[in-house]
mmCIF file of C-alpha atoms in Angstrom:
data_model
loop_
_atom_site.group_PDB
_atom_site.id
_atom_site.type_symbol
_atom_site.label_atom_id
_atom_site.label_comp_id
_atom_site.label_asym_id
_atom_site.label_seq_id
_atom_site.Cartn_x
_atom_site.Cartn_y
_atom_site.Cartn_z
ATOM 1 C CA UNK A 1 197.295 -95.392 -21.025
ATOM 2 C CA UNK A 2 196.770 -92.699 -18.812
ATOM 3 C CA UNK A 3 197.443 -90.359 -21.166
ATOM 4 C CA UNK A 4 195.332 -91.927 -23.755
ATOM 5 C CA UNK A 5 192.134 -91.243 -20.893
ATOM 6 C CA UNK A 6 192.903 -87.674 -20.610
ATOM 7 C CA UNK A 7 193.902 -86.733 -24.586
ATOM 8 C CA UNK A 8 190.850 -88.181 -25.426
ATOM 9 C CA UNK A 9 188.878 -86.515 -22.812
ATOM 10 C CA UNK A 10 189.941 -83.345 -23.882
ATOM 11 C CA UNK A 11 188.959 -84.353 -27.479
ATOM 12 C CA UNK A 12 185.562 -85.202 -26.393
ATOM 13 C CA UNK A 13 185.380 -82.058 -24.421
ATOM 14 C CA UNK A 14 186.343 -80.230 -27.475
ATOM 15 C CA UNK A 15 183.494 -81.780 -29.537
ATOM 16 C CA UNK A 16 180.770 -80.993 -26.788
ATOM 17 C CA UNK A 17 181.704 -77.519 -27.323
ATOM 18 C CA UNK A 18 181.280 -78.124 -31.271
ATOM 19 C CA UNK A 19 177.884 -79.548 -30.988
ATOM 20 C CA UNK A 20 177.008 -76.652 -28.491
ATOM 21 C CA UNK A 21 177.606 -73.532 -30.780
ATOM 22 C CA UNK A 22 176.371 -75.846 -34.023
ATOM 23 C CA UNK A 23 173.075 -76.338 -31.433
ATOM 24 C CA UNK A 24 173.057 -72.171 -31.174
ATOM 25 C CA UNK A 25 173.517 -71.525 -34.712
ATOM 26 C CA UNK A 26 170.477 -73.778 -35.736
ATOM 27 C CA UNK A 27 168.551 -72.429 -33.041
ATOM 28 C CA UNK A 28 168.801 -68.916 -34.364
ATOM 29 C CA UNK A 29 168.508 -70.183 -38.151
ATOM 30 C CA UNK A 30 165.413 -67.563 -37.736
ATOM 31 C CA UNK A 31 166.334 -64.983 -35.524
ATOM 32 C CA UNK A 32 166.473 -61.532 -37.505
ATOM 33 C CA UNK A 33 169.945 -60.455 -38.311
ATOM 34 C CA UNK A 34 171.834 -63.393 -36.001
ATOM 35 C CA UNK A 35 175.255 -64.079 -37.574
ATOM 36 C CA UNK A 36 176.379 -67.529 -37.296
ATOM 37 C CA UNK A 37 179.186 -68.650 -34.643
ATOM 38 C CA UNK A 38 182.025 -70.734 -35.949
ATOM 39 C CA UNK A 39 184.305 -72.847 -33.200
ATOM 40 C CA UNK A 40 187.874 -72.516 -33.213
ATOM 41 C CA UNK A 41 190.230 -75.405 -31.809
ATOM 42 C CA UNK A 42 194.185 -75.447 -31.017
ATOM 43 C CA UNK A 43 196.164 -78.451 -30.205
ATOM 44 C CA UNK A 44 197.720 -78.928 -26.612
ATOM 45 C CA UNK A 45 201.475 -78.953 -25.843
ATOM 46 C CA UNK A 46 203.223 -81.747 -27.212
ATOM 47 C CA UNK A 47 205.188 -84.576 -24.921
ATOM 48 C CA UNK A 48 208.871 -84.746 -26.772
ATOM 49 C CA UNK A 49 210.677 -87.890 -26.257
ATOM 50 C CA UNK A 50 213.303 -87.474 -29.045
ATOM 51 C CA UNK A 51 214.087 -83.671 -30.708
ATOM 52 C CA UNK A 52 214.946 -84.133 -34.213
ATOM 53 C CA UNK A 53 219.000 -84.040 -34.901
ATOM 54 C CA UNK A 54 220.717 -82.785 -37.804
ATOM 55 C CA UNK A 55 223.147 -85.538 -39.412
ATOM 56 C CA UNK A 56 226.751 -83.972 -39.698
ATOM 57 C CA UNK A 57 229.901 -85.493 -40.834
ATOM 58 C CA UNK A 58 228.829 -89.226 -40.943
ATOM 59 C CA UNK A 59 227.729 -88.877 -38.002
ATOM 60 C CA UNK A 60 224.141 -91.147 -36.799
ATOM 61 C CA UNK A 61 221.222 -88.404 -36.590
ATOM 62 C CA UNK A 62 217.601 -88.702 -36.809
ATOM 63 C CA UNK A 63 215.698 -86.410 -39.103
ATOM 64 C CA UNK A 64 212.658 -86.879 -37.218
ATOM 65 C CA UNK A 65 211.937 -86.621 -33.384
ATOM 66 C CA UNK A 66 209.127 -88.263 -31.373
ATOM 67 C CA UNK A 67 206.537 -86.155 -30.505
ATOM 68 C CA UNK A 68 203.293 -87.161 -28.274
ATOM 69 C CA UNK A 69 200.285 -84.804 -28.510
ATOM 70 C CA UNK A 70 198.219 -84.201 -25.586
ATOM 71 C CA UNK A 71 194.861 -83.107 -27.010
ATOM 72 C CA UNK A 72 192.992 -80.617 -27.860
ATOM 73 C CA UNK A 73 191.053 -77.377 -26.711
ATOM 74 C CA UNK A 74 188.557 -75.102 -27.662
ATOM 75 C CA UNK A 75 190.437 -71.888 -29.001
ATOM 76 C CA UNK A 76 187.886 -69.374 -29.648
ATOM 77 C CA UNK A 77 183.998 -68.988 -31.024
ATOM 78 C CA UNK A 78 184.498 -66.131 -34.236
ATOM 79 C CA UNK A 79 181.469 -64.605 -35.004
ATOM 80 C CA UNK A 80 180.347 -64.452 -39.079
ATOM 81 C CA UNK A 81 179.723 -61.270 -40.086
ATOM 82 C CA UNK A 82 178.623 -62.323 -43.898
ATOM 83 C CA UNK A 83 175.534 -60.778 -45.069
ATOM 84 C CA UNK A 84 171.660 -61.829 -44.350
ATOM 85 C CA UNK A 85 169.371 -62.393 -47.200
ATOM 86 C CA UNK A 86 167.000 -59.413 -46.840
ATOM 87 C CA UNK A 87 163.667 -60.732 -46.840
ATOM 88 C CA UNK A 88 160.558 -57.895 -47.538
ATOM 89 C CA UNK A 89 158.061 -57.310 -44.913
ATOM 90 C CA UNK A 90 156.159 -54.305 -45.959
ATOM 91 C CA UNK A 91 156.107 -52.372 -42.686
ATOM 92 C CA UNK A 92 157.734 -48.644 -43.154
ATOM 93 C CA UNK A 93 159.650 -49.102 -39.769
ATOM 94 C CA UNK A 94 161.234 -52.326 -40.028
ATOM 95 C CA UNK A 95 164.874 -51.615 -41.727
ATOM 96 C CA UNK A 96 167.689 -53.673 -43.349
ATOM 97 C CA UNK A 97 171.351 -53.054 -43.634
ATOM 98 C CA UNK A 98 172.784 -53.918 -46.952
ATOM 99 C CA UNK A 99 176.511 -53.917 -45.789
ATOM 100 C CA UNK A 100 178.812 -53.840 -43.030
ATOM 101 C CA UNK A 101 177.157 -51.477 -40.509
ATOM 102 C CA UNK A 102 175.103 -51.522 -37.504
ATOM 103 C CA UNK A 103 172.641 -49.366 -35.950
ATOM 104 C CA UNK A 104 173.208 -47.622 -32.989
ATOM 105 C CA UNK A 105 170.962 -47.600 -29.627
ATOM 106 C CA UNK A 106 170.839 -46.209 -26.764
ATOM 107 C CA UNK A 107 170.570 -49.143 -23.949
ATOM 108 C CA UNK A 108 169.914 -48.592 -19.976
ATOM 109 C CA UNK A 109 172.205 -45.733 -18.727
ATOM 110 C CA UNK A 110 172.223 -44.075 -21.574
ATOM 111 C CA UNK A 111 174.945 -47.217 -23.232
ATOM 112 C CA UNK A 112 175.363 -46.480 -26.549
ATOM 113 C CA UNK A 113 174.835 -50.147 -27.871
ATOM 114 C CA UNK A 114 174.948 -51.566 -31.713
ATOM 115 C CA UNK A 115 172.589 -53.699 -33.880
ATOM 116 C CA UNK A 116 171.893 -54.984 -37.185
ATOM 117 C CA UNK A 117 168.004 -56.267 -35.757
ATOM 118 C CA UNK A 118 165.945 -53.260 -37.840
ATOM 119 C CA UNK A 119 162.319 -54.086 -36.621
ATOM 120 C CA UNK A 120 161.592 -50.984 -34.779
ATOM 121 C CA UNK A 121 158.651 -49.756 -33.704
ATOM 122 C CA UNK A 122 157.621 -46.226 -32.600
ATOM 123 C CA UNK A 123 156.734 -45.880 -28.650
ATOM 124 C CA UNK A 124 154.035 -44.223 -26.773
ATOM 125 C CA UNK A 125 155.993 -40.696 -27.357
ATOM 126 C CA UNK A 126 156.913 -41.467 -30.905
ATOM 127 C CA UNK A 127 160.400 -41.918 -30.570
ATOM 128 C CA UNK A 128 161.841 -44.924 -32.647
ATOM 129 C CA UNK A 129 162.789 -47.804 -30.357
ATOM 130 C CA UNK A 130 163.692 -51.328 -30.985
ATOM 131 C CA UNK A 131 161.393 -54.459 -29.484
ATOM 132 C CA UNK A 132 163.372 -54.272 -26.221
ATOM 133 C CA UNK A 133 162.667 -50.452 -26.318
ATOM 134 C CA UNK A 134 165.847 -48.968 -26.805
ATOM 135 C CA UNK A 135 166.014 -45.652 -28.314
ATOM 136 C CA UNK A 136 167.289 -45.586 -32.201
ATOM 137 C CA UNK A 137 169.979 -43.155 -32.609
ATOM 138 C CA UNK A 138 170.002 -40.539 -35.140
ATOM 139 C CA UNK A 139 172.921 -38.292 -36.153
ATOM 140 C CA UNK A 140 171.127 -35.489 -33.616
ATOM 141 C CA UNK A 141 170.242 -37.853 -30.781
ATOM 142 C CA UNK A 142 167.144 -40.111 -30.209
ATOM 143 C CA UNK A 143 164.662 -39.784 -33.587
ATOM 144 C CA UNK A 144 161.309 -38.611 -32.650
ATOM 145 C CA UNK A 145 158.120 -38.830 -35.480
ATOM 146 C CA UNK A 146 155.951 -36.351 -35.019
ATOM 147 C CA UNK A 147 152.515 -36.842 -34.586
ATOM 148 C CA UNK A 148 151.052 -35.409 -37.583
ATOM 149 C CA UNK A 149 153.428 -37.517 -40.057
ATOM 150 C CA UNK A 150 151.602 -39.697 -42.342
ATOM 151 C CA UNK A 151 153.699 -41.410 -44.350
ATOM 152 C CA UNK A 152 157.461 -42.279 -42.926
ATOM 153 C CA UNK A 153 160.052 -42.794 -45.636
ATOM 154 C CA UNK A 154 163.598 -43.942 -45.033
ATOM 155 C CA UNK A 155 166.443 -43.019 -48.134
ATOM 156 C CA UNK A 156 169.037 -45.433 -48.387
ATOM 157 C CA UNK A 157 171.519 -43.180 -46.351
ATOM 158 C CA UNK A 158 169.169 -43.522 -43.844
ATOM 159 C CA UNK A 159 167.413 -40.039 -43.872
ATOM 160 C CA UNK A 160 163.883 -39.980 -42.261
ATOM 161 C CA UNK A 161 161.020 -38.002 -43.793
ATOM 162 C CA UNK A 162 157.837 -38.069 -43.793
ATOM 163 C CA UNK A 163 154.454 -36.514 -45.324
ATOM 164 C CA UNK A 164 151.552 -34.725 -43.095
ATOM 165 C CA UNK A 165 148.047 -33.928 -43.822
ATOM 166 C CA UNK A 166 149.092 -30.197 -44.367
ATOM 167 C CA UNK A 167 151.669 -30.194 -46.124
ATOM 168 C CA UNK A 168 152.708 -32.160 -49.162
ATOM 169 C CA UNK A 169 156.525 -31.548 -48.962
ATOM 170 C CA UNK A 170 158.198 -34.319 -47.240
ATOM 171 C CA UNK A 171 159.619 -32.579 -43.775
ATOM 172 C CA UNK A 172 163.293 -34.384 -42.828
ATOM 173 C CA UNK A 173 163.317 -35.679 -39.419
ATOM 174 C CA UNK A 174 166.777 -37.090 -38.710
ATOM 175 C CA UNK A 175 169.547 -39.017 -40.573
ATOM 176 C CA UNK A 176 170.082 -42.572 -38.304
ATOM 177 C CA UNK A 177 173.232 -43.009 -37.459
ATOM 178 C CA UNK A 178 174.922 -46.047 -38.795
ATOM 179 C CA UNK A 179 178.267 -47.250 -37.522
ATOM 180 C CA UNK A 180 181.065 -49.426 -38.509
ATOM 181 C CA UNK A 181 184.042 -51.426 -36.546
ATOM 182 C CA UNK A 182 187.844 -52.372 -37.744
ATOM 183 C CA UNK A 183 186.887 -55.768 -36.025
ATOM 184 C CA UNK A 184 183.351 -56.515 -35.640
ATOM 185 C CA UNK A 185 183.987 -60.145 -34.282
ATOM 186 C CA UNK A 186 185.563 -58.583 -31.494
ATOM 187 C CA UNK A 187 182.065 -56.931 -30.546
ATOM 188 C CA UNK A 188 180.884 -58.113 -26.767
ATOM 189 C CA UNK A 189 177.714 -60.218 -27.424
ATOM 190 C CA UNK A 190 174.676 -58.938 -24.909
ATOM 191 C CA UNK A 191 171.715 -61.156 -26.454
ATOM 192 C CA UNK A 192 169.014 -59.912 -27.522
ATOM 193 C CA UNK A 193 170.584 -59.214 -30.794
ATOM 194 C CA UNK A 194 172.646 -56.400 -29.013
ATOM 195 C CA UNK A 195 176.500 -55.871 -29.611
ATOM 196 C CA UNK A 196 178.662 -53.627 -27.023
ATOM 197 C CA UNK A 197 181.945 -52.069 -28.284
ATOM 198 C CA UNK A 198 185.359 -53.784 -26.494
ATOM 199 C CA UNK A 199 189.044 -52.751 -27.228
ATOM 200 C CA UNK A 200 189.446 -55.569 -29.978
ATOM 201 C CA UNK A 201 186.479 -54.273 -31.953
ATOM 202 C CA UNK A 202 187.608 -50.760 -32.346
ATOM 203 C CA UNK A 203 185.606 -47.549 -31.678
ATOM 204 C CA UNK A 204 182.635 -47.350 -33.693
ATOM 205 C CA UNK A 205 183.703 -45.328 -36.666
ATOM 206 C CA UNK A 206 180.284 -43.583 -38.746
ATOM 207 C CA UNK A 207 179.843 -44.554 -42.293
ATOM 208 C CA UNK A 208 180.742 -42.408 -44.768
ATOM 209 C CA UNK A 209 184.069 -41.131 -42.906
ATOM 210 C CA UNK A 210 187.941 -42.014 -43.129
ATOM 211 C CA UNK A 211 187.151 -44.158 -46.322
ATOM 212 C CA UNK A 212 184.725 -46.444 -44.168
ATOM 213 C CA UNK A 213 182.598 -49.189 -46.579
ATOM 214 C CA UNK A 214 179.643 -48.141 -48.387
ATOM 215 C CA UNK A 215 176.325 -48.833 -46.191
ATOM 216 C CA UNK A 216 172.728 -48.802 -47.699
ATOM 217 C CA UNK A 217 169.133 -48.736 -45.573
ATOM 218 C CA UNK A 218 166.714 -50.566 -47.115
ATOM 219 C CA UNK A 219 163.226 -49.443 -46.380
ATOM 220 C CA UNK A 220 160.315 -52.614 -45.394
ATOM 221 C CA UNK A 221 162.958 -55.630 -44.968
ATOM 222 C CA UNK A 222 164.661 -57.237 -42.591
ATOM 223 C CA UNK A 223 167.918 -58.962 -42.974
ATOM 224 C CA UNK A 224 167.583 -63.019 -42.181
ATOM 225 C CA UNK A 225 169.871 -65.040 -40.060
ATOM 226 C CA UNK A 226 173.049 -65.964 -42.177
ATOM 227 C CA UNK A 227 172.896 -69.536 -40.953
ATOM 228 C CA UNK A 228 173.007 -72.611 -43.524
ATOM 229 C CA UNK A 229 171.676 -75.319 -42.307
ATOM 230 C CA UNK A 230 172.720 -77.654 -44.955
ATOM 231 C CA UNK A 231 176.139 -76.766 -43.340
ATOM 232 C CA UNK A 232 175.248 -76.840 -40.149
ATOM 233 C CA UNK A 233 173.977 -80.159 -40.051
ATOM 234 C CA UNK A 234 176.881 -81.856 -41.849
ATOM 235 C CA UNK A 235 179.125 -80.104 -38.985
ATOM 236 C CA UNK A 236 177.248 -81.812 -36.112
ATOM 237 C CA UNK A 237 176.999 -84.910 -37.443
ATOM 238 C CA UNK A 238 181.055 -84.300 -38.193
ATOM 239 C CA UNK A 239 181.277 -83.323 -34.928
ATOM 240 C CA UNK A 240 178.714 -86.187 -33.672
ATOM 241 C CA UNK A 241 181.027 -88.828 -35.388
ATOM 242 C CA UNK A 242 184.085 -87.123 -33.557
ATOM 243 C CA UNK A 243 182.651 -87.419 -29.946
ATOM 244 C CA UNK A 244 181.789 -91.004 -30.684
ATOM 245 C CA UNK A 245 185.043 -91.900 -31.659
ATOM 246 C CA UNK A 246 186.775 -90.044 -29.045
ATOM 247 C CA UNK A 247 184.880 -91.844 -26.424
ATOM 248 C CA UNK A 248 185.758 -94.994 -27.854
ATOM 249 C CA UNK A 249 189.284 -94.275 -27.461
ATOM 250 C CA UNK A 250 188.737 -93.288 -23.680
ATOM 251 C CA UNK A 251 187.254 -97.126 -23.571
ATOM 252 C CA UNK A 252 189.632 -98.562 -25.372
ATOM 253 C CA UNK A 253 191.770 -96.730 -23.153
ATOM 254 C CA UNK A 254 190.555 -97.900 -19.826
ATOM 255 C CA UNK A 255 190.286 -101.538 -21.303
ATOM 256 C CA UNK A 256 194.002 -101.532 -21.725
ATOM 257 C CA UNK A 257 194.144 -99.895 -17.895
ATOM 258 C CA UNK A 258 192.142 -103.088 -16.341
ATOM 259 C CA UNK A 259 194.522 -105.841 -18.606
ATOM 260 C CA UNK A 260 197.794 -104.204 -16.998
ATOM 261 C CA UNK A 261 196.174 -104.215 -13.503
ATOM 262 C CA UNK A 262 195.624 -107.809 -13.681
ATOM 263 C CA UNK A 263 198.937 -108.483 -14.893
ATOM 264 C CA UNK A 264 199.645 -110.106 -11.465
ATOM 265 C CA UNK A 265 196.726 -111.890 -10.504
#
């Protein structure tokens, strides 16, 4: 009975942690470029009360042992990297990937930092920055517009030009530098829609070497969150139903608990 209370405690627990990343997901169902979070679970160790035995020569076996589980527990939160539906916005600076990549930024100390969030903006010096006002890495270091540009354009390999009063030749700026991991779900989440490399994401390898995945900029969209909310709804009240019922099992659990403790009375 006692183990009944704590198996199904642990089941409730693991539900609570459902509901709370479902409750992220459709939080963010707007957020530009989030990338939905999908719970993990394991089962606990198992009690063994009878180990299965082979029958050999006649002999009595039992082809099946008895087995108790313990519960459950929240194994791990992976991070969906699917593609965003890119949604047009008409501003020159705000940028989309179309493919596995992220942008690079340079965060407080000079942390190189990733993102897929292309709103930028340009700041007071006319270097391209993103709404938290880190600095947009290009393949030459931070990308700076000049004051005299006119018109900014952005190629789909992510070269910057842009047209002046003076001259009608578009002038080249800088080529942003776009990056791609062996493991993105492995990338450290900072918020913000901010990424920081760790040893299970791999180092940031630039697209377009060692056979790295084709990466496209598009030019006056942003990418939307890839959160379905269809889905996500049917998965809390899935995981709704599953608290409910593991919480009736802790009841049923201590009902059975106060009938053997008046046993003697």
């Amino acid at each position: 009975m006692l183990r009944a209370l704590y198996t199904a405690a642990s089941g409730m627990t693991a539900q609570q942690f459902n509901i709370d990343t479902i409750s992220h997901n459709l939080a963010n169902v707007n957020t530009t470029a989030f990338k939905r979070v999908r719970p993990e679970f394991q089962d606990l160790l198992y009690l063994t009360i009878r180990r299965p035995v082979a029958v050999e020569g006649g002999a009595a076996g039992a082809p099946t042992g008895i087995d108790v589980g313990l519960g459950v527990r929240a194994a791990g939160s992976h991070t969906i990297f699917q593609q965003g539906s890119l949604q047009p916005t008409g501003n020159p600076l705000d940028l989309a990937l179309s493919g596995p990549g992220f942008f690079v930024v340079k965060g407080p100390g000079d942390e190189e930092l990733y993102t897929r969030d292309g709103s930028f903006k340009l700041d007071g010096e006319g270097r391209l920055v993103t709404t938290d006002g880190y600095l947009v890495q290009g393949e030459d270091g931070d990308i700076e517009i000049p004051p005299e540009a006119k018109e900014i354009s952005v190629s789909a390999d992510g070269t910057i030009t842009y047209l002046s009063s003076e001259d009608s030749k578009p002038q080249e700026v800088d080529k942003l530098l776009i990056v791609q991991f062996i493991n993105p779900a492995g990338l450290e989440k900072l918020g913000r829609n901010i990424y920081r490399a760790t040893a299970a994401s791999g180092e940031p390898q630039e697209v377009g070497e060692n056979g790295s995945q084709n990466v496209t900029v598009e030019q006056g969209f942003l990418e939307s969150s890839n959160v379905q909310v269809v889905e996500e709804m049917v998965s809390l009240i899935t995981a709704q139903r599953a608290y409910e019922l593991n919480s009736k099992a802790v009841q049923a659990a201590d009902e059975m608990l106060q009938i053997a403790n008046n046993l003697r009375r």
